[in-house]
PDB file of C-alpha atoms in Angstrom:
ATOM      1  CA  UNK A   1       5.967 -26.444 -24.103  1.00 80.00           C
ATOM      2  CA  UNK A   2       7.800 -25.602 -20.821  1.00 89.00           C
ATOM      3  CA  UNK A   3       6.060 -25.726 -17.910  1.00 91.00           C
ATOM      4  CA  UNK A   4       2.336 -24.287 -18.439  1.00 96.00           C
ATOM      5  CA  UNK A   5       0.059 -23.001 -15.645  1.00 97.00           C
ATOM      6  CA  UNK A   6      -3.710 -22.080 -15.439  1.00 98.00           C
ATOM      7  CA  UNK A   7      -2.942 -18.310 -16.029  1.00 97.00           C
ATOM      8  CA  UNK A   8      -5.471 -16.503 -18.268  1.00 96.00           C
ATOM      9  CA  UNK A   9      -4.720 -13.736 -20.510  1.00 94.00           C
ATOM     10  CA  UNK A  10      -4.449 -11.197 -17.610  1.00 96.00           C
ATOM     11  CA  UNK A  11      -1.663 -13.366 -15.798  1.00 94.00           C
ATOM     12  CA  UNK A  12      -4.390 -14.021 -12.713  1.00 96.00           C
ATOM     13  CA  UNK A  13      -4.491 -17.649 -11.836  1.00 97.00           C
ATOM     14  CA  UNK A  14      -8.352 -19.196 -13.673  1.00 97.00           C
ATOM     15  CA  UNK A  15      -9.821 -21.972 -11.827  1.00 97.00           C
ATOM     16  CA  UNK A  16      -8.614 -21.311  -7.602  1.00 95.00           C
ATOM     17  CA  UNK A  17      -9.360 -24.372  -6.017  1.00 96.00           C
ATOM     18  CA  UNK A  18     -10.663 -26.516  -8.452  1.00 98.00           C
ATOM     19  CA  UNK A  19      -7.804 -28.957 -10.111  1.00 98.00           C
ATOM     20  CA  UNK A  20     -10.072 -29.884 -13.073  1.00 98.00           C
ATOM     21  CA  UNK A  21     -10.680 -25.818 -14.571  1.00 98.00           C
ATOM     22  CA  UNK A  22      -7.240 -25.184 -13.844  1.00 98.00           C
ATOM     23  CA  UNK A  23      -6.078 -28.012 -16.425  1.00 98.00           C
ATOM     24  CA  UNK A  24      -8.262 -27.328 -18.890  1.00 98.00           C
ATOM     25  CA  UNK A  25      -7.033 -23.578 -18.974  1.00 98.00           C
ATOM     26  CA  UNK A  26      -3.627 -25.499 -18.859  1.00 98.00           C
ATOM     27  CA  UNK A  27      -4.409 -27.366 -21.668  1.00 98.00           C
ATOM     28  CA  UNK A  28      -5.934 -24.338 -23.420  1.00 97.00           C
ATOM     29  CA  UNK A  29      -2.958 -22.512 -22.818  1.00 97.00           C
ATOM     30  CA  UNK A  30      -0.369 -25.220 -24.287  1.00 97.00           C
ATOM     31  CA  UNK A  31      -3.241 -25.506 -27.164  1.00 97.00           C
ATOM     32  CA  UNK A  32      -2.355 -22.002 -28.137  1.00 96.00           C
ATOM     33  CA  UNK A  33       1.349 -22.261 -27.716  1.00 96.00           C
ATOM     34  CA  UNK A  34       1.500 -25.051 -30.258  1.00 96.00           C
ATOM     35  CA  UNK A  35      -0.566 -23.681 -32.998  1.00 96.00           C
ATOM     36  CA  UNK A  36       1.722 -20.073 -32.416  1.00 95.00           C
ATOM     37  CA  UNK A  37       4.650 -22.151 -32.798  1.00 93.00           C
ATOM     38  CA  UNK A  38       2.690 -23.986 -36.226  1.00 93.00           C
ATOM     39  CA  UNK A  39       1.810 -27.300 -34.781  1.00 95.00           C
ATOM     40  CA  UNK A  40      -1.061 -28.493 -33.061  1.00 95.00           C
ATOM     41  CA  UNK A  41      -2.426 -31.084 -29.951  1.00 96.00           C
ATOM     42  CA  UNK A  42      -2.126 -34.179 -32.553  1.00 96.00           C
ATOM     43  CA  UNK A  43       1.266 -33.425 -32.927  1.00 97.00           C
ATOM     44  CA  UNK A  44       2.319 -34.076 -28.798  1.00 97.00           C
ATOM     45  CA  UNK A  45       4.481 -37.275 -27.748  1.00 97.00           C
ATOM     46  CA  UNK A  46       4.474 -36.584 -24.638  1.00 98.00           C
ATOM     47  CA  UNK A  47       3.086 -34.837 -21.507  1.00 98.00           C
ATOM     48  CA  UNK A  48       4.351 -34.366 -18.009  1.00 98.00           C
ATOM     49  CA  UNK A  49       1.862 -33.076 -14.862  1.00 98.00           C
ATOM     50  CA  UNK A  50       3.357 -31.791 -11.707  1.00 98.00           C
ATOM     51  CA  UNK A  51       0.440 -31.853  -9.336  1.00 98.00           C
ATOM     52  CA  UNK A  52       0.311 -30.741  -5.763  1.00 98.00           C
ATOM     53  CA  UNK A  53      -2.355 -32.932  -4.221  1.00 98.00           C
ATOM     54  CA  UNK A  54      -2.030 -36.245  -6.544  1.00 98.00           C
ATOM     55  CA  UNK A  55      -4.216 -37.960  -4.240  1.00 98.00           C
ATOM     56  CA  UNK A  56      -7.345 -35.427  -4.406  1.00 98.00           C
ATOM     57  CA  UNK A  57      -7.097 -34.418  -7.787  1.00 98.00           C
ATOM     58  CA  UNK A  58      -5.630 -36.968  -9.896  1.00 98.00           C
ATOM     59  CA  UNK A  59      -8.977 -37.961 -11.819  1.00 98.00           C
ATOM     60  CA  UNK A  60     -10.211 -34.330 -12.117  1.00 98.00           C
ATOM     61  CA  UNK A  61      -6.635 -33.171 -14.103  1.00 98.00           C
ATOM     62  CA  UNK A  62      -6.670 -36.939 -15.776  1.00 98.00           C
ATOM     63  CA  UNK A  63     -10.220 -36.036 -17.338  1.00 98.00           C
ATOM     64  CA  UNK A  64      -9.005 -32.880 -18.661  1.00 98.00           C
ATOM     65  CA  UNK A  65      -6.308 -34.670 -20.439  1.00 98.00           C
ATOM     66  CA  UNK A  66      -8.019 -37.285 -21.497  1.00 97.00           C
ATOM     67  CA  UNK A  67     -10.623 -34.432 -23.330  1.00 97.00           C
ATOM     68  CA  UNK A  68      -7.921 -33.583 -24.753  1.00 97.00           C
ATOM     69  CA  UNK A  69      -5.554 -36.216 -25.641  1.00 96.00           C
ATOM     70  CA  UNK A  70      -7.768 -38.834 -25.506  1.00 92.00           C
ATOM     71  CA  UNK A  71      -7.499 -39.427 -28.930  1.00 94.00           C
ATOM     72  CA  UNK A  72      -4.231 -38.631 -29.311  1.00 95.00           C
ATOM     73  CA  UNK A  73      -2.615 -40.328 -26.131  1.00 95.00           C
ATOM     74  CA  UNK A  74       0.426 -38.831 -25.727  1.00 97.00           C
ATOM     75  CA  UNK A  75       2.907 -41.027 -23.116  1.00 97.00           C
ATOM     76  CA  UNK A  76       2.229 -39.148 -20.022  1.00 97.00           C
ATOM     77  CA  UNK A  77       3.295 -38.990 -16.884  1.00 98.00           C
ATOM     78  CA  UNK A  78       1.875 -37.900 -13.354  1.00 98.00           C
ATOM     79  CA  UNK A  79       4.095 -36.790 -10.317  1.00 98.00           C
ATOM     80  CA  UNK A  80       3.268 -35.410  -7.103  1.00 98.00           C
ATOM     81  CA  UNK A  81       5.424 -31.875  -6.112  1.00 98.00           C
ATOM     82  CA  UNK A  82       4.692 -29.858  -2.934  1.00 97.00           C
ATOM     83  CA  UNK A  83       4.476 -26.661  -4.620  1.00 96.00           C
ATOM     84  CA  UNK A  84       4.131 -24.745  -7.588  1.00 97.00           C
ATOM     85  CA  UNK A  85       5.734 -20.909  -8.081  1.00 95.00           C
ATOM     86  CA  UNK A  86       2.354 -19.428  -7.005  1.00 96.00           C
ATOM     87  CA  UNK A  87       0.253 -21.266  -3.839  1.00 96.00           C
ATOM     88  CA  UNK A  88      -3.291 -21.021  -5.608  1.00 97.00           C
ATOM     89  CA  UNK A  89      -2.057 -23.283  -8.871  1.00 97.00           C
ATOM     90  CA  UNK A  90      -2.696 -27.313  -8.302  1.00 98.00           C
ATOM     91  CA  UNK A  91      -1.240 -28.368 -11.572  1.00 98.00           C
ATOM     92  CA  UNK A  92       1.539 -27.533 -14.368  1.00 98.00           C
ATOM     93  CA  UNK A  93       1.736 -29.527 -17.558  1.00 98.00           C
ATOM     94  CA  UNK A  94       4.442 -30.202 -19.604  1.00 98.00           C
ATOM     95  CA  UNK A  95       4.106 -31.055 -23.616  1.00 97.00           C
ATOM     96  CA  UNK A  96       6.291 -32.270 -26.201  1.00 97.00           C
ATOM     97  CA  UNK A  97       5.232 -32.335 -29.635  1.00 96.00           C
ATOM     98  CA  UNK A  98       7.094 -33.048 -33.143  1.00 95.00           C
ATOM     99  CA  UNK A  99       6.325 -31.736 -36.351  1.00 91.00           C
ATOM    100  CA  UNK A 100       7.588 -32.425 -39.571  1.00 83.00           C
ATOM    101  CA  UNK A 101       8.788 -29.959 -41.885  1.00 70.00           C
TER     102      UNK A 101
END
């Protein structure tokens, strides 16, 4: 999954100001990517988070993940940017996943 934002089914950002709700709808998002595309969370190798404010929210978008891939742990990776395409979204996850055929 290319790079996924906190955008709910209306395209309106979910989750202004507050890093953690943003990556769960993230994660939500790339959730139903992957099962569209026939796979599923247990079938990601590897995530990538862009985050605007590592220092601040860091632990709020690592719990998300974790909920989520905790089980699973994906190699991931965590990088500061200083901006995203819209002002209001702190995070944007990237997600590879392989699936056999």
């Amino acid at each position: 999954m290319s790079g996924t934002t906190a955008t709910g089914p209306d395209g309106a950002i979910v989750g202004a100001g507050d890093a953690y709700a943003q990556a769960k709808q993230v994660l939500k998002n790339i959730e139903a990517a992957l099962t569209k595309a026939g796979a599923s969370v247990n079938d990601v190798v590897r995530t990538r988070m862009f985050v605007t404010n590592i220092a601040r929210d860091w632990e709020a978008i690592g719990r998300a993940h974790g909920e989520m891939f905790g089980n699973i742990r994906p190699a991931t990776a965590m990088v500061e940017v200083r901006s995203l395409i819209d002002p209001e979204m702190l995070v944007e996850i990237e997600a590879d996943a392989i699936v056999s055929n």
